[in-house]
Amino acid sequence: RASEPGGHRYFTDVAPFQAYRCKGGHVIICAIPKFKELCQAIGAPHLSTHPLFEDEDIRGKNWKLCQDELEKYLIHKTAQEWTDILQGVGIASGPVNTVKEMLENPTDICKNMILPMMINQVTIFYFSAPQ
């Protein structure tokens, strides 16, 4: 059984910079310097002028509230839909794939990032760095 993505926050004092819930999954968004553009793209321009999100330092301190507010809008589209929209306006983003989706992704397979290996007559998969 595959576990759910945790939306891990690697940098705890910045926002938005993590996985966010969306329709059917999660999308990674890194829009620290492009918060206004993110808010416009998701249909929530008012969030960019909210006093608790008005600059990077304040957003970082209020990251959980920022996450909750963003997810109210992100939940209406899939990770791929948001990725297309956000990348179209220059915001770093991408879908969070399950292991199954990753194993079926031709791009990952072509780059030899996923390599099958037989151990005791069982196929396991080895994940490597892109080549």
Coordinates of N, CA and C in Angstrom, one line a residue:
R1 N 0.8 -1.2 0.0 CA 0.0 0.0 0.0 C 0.9 1.2 0.0
A2 N 0.6 2.2 -0.9 CA 1.4 3.4 -1.0 C 0.9 4.4 0.0
S3 N 1.8 5.1 0.6 CA 1.5 6.1 1.6 C 1.1 7.4 0.9
E4 N 0.4 8.3 1.6 CA 0.0 9.6 1.0 C 1.2 10.6 1.1
P5 N 1.3 11.5 0.2 CA 2.4 12.5 0.3 C 2.1 13.3 1.5
G6 N 3.2 13.7 2.2 CA 3.0 14.4 3.4 C 3.1 15.9 3.3
G7 N 3.4 16.4 2.1 CA 3.5 17.8 1.9 C 4.7 18.4 2.7
H8 N 5.8 17.7 2.8 CA 6.9 18.1 3.6 C 7.4 19.5 3.3
R9 N 7.8 20.1 4.3 CA 8.3 21.5 4.2 C 9.8 21.4 4.6
Y10 N 10.6 21.6 3.6 CA 12.1 21.5 3.8 C 12.6 22.8 4.4
F11 N 12.0 23.9 4.1 CA 12.4 25.2 4.6 C 11.2 25.7 5.4
T12 N 11.3 25.7 6.7 CA 10.2 26.0 7.6 C 9.8 27.5 7.7
D13 N 10.6 28.4 7.1 CA 10.3 29.8 7.3 C 10.0 30.5 6.0
V14 N 9.6 29.8 5.0 CA 9.2 30.4 3.7 C 7.9 29.8 3.2
A15 N 7.2 30.6 2.4 CA 6.0 30.2 1.8 C 5.7 31.1 0.6
P16 N 5.1 30.5 -0.4 CA 4.7 29.1 -0.6 C 5.9 28.3 -1.2
F17 N 6.2 27.2 -0.6 CA 7.3 26.4 -1.0 C 7.1 25.0 -0.4
Q18 N 6.2 24.2 -1.0 CA 5.9 22.9 -0.5 C 4.9 22.2 -1.4
A19 N 4.4 21.0 -1.0 CA 3.4 20.3 -1.7 C 2.0 20.8 -1.1
Y20 N 1.1 21.0 -2.0 CA -0.2 21.5 -1.6 C -1.3 20.5 -2.1
R21 N -2.3 20.3 -1.3 CA -3.5 19.5 -1.8 C -4.2 20.1 -3.0
C22 N -4.5 19.3 -3.9 CA -5.3 19.8 -5.0 C -6.3 18.6 -5.4
K23 N -7.0 18.8 -6.4 CA -8.0 17.8 -6.9 C -7.3 16.5 -7.2
G24 N -7.5 15.5 -6.5 CA -7.0 14.1 -6.8 C -5.5 13.9 -6.4
G25 N -4.9 14.9 -5.7 CA -3.5 14.7 -5.4 C -2.8 15.9 -4.8
H26 N -1.6 16.1 -5.1 CA -0.8 17.2 -4.6 C 0.0 17.8 -5.7
V27 N 0.3 19.1 -5.6 CA 1.2 19.8 -6.5 C 2.2 20.5 -5.7
I28 N 3.5 20.5 -6.2 CA 4.6 21.2 -5.5 C 4.6 22.6 -6.1
I29 N 4.7 23.6 -5.3 CA 4.7 25.0 -5.7 C 5.9 25.7 -5.0
C30 N 6.7 26.4 -5.8 CA 7.7 27.2 -5.2 C 7.5 28.6 -5.8
A31 N 6.8 29.5 -5.1 CA 6.5 30.8 -5.6 C 6.8 31.9 -4.6
I32 N 7.9 31.7 -3.8 CA 8.3 32.7 -2.8 C 8.4 34.1 -3.4
P33 N 9.1 34.3 -4.4 CA 9.2 35.7 -4.9 C 8.1 36.0 -5.9
K34 N 7.2 35.1 -6.2 CA 6.2 35.3 -7.2 C 4.8 35.1 -6.6
F35 N 4.6 35.5 -5.3 CA 3.4 35.2 -4.6 C 2.2 36.0 -5.3
K36 N 2.4 37.2 -5.7 CA 1.4 37.9 -6.4 C 0.9 37.2 -7.7
E37 N 1.9 36.7 -8.5 CA 1.5 36.0 -9.7 C 0.8 34.7 -9.4
L38 N 1.2 34.0 -8.3 CA 0.5 32.8 -7.9 C -0.9 33.1 -7.6
C39 N -1.1 34.1 -6.7 CA -2.5 34.5 -6.3 C -3.4 34.8 -7.5
Q40 N -2.8 35.6 -8.5 CA -3.5 35.9 -9.7 C -3.9 34.6 -10.5
A41 N -2.9 33.7 -10.6 CA -3.1 32.5 -11.4 C -4.2 31.6 -10.9
I42 N -4.3 31.5 -9.5 CA -5.3 30.6 -8.9 C -6.6 31.3 -8.7
G43 N -6.7 32.5 -9.1 CA -8.0 33.2 -8.9 C -8.3 33.8 -7.6
A44 N -7.2 34.1 -6.9 CA -7.3 34.7 -5.5 C -6.4 35.9 -5.4
P45 N -6.6 36.9 -6.2 CA -5.6 38.1 -6.2 C -5.6 38.8 -4.8
H46 N -6.7 38.7 -4.1 CA -6.9 39.4 -2.8 C -5.9 38.9 -1.8
L47 N -5.4 37.6 -1.9 CA -4.5 37.0 -1.0 C -3.1 37.7 -1.0
S48 N -2.8 38.3 -2.1 CA -1.4 38.9 -2.3 C -1.3 40.2 -1.5
T49 N -2.5 40.8 -1.1 CA -2.5 42.0 -0.3 C -2.9 41.8 1.1
H50 N -3.2 40.6 1.5 CA -3.6 40.2 2.8 C -2.5 40.6 3.8
P51 N -2.8 41.3 4.9 CA -1.8 41.7 5.8 C -0.9 40.5 6.4
L52 N -1.4 39.3 6.5 CA -0.7 38.2 7.0 C 0.2 37.5 5.9
F53 N 0.1 38.0 4.7 CA 0.9 37.4 3.6 C 1.6 38.5 2.7
E54 N 1.7 39.7 3.2 CA 2.1 40.9 2.4 C 3.6 40.8 2.0
D55 N 4.4 40.1 2.8 CA 5.8 40.0 2.3 C 6.4 38.6 2.7
E56 N 7.5 38.3 2.2 CA 8.1 36.9 2.4 C 8.3 36.6 3.9
D57 N 8.7 37.5 4.7 CA 8.9 37.2 6.1 C 7.6 36.9 6.8
I58 N 6.6 37.7 6.6 CA 5.3 37.5 7.2 C 4.7 36.3 6.7
R59 N 4.8 36.0 5.4 CA 4.2 34.7 4.9 C 4.9 33.5 5.5
G60 N 6.2 33.6 5.7 CA 6.9 32.5 6.3 C 6.4 32.2 7.7
K61 N 6.1 33.2 8.5 CA 5.6 33.1 9.8 C 4.2 32.6 9.9
N62 N 3.5 32.8 8.8 CA 2.1 32.4 8.7 C 1.9 31.4 7.7
W63 N 2.9 30.5 7.5 CA 2.9 29.5 6.4 C 1.6 28.6 6.4
K64 N 1.2 28.2 7.6 CA 0.1 27.3 7.7 C -1.2 27.9 7.3
L65 N -1.4 29.2 7.7 CA -2.6 29.9 7.2 C -2.5 30.1 5.7
C66 N -1.3 30.4 5.2 CA -1.1 30.6 3.8 C -1.5 29.3 3.1
Q67 N -1.0 28.2 3.6 CA -1.3 26.9 3.0 C -2.8 26.7 2.9
D68 N -3.5 26.9 4.0 CA -4.9 26.7 4.1 C -5.7 27.5 3.1
E69 N -5.3 28.8 3.0 CA -5.9 29.7 2.1 C -5.7 29.3 0.6
L70 N -4.5 29.0 0.3 CA -4.1 28.5 -1.1 C -4.9 27.3 -1.5
E71 N -5.0 26.3 -0.6 CA -5.6 25.0 -0.9 C -7.1 25.2 -1.1
K72 N -7.7 26.2 -0.6 CA -9.1 26.5 -0.9 C -9.4 26.7 -2.4
Y73 N -8.4 27.2 -3.1 CA -8.4 27.4 -4.5 C -7.8 26.3 -5.3
L74 N -6.7 25.7 -4.8 CA -6.0 24.7 -5.5 C -6.9 23.4 -5.6
I75 N -7.8 23.2 -4.7 CA -8.6 21.9 -4.7 C -9.5 21.7 -5.9
H76 N -9.7 22.8 -6.7 CA -10.6 22.7 -7.8 C -10.0 22.2 -9.1
K77 N -8.7 22.1 -9.1 CA -8.0 21.6 -10.3 C -7.0 20.5 -10.0
T78 N -6.7 19.7 -10.9 CA -5.7 18.6 -10.7 C -4.3 19.2 -10.7
A79 N -3.3 18.4 -10.2 CA -1.9 18.8 -10.1 C -1.4 19.1 -11.5
Q80 N -1.8 18.3 -12.5 CA -1.3 18.6 -13.9 C -1.9 19.9 -14.4
E81 N -3.2 20.1 -14.1 CA -3.8 21.4 -14.6 C -3.1 22.6 -13.9
W82 N -2.8 22.5 -12.6 CA -2.1 23.6 -12.0 C -0.7 23.7 -12.5
T83 N 0.0 22.6 -12.7 CA 1.3 22.7 -13.2 C 1.4 23.5 -14.6
D84 N 0.4 23.1 -15.4 CA 0.4 23.8 -16.7 C 0.1 25.3 -16.6
I85 N -0.8 25.6 -15.7 CA -1.2 27.0 -15.5 C 0.0 27.8 -14.9
L86 N 0.5 27.2 -13.8 CA 1.6 28.0 -13.1 C 2.9 28.1 -13.8
Q87 N 3.3 27.0 -14.5 CA 4.5 27.1 -15.3 C 4.3 28.1 -16.5
G88 N 3.1 28.2 -16.9 CA 2.8 29.1 -18.0 C 3.0 30.6 -17.6
V89 N 3.0 30.9 -16.3 CA 3.3 32.2 -15.8 C 4.6 32.3 -15.0
G90 N 5.4 31.3 -15.3 CA 6.8 31.3 -14.7 C 6.9 30.9 -13.3
I91 N 6.0 30.2 -12.7 CA 6.1 29.7 -11.4 C 6.5 28.2 -11.3
A92 N 7.6 27.9 -10.6 CA 8.1 26.6 -10.5 C 7.1 25.7 -9.8
S93 N 6.7 24.6 -10.5 CA 5.6 23.8 -9.9 C 5.7 22.4 -10.6
G94 N 5.0 21.4 -10.0 CA 4.9 20.1 -10.7 C 4.1 19.2 -9.8
P95 N 3.5 18.2 -10.5 CA 2.7 17.2 -9.8 C 3.5 16.3 -8.9
V96 N 3.0 15.9 -7.8 CA 3.6 14.9 -6.9 C 3.1 13.5 -7.4
N97 N 4.0 12.7 -7.9 CA 3.6 11.4 -8.4 C 3.6 10.3 -7.4
T98 N 2.7 9.4 -7.5 CA 2.8 8.2 -6.7 C 3.9 7.3 -7.2
V99 N 4.3 6.3 -6.5 CA 5.4 5.4 -7.0 C 4.9 4.7 -8.3
K100 N 3.6 4.3 -8.3 CA 3.0 3.7 -9.5 C 3.1 4.6 -10.7
E101 N 2.8 5.9 -10.5 CA 2.8 6.9 -11.6 C 4.3 7.1 -12.0
M102 N 5.2 7.1 -11.1 CA 6.6 7.3 -11.4 C 7.1 6.1 -12.2
L103 N 6.7 4.9 -11.9 CA 7.1 3.7 -12.6 C 6.6 3.6 -14.0
E104 N 5.4 4.3 -14.2 CA 4.8 4.4 -15.6 C 5.2 5.6 -16.4
N105 N 6.0 6.5 -15.8 CA 6.4 7.7 -16.5 C 7.5 7.5 -17.5
P106 N 7.2 7.6 -18.8 CA 8.2 7.3 -19.8 C 9.4 8.2 -19.7
T107 N 9.2 9.4 -19.3 CA 10.4 10.3 -19.1 C 11.4 9.8 -18.1
D108 N 10.9 9.3 -17.0 CA 11.8 8.8 -15.9 C 12.4 7.5 -16.4
I109 N 11.7 6.7 -17.1 CA 12.2 5.4 -17.6 C 13.3 5.7 -18.7
C110 N 13.0 6.6 -19.6 CA 14.0 7.0 -20.7 C 15.3 7.5 -20.1
K111 N 15.2 8.2 -19.0 CA 16.4 8.8 -18.4 C 17.2 7.8 -17.5
N112 N 16.7 6.5 -17.6 CA 17.3 5.5 -16.7 C 17.3 5.8 -15.2
M113 N 16.2 6.5 -14.8 CA 16.1 6.9 -13.4 C 15.4 5.7 -12.6
I114 N 14.8 4.8 -13.3 CA 14.1 3.7 -12.7 C 14.7 2.4 -13.4
L115 N 15.4 1.6 -12.6 CA 16.0 0.4 -13.1 C 15.5 -0.8 -12.4
P116 N 15.0 -1.8 -13.2 CA 14.5 -3.0 -12.5 C 15.7 -3.9 -12.2
M117 N 15.6 -4.6 -11.1 CA 16.6 -5.5 -10.6 C 15.9 -6.8 -10.0
M118 N 16.5 -7.9 -10.3 CA 15.9 -9.2 -9.8 C 16.7 -9.6 -8.6
I119 N 16.0 -9.9 -7.5 CA 16.5 -10.4 -6.3 C 15.7 -11.5 -5.8
N120 N 16.2 -12.7 -5.7 CA 15.5 -13.9 -5.3 C 14.2 -14.1 -6.1
Q121 N 14.3 -13.9 -7.4 CA 13.2 -14.1 -8.4 C 12.0 -13.1 -8.1
V122 N 12.4 -11.9 -7.5 CA 11.4 -10.9 -7.3 C 12.0 -9.6 -8.0
T123 N 11.2 -9.0 -8.8 CA 11.6 -7.7 -9.4 C 11.4 -6.6 -8.4
I124 N 12.5 -5.9 -8.2 CA 12.4 -4.6 -7.4 C 12.9 -3.5 -8.3
F125 N 12.7 -2.3 -7.9 CA 13.1 -1.2 -8.8 C 14.1 -0.3 -8.0
Y126 N 15.1 0.1 -8.7 CA 16.2 0.9 -8.2 C 16.0 2.3 -8.8
F127 N 16.0 3.3 -7.9 CA 15.9 4.6 -8.4 C 17.3 5.3 -8.4
S128 N 17.6 5.9 -9.5 CA 18.9 6.5 -9.7 C 18.8 7.9 -10.1
A129 N 19.9 8.6 -10.0 CA 19.9 10.0 -10.5 C 19.8 10.1 -12.0
P130 N 19.2 11.2 -12.5 CA 19.0 11.4 -13.9 C 20.4 11.3 -14.6
Q131 N 20.3 10.7 -15.8 CA 21.6 10.6 -16.6 C 21.5 11.4 -17.9

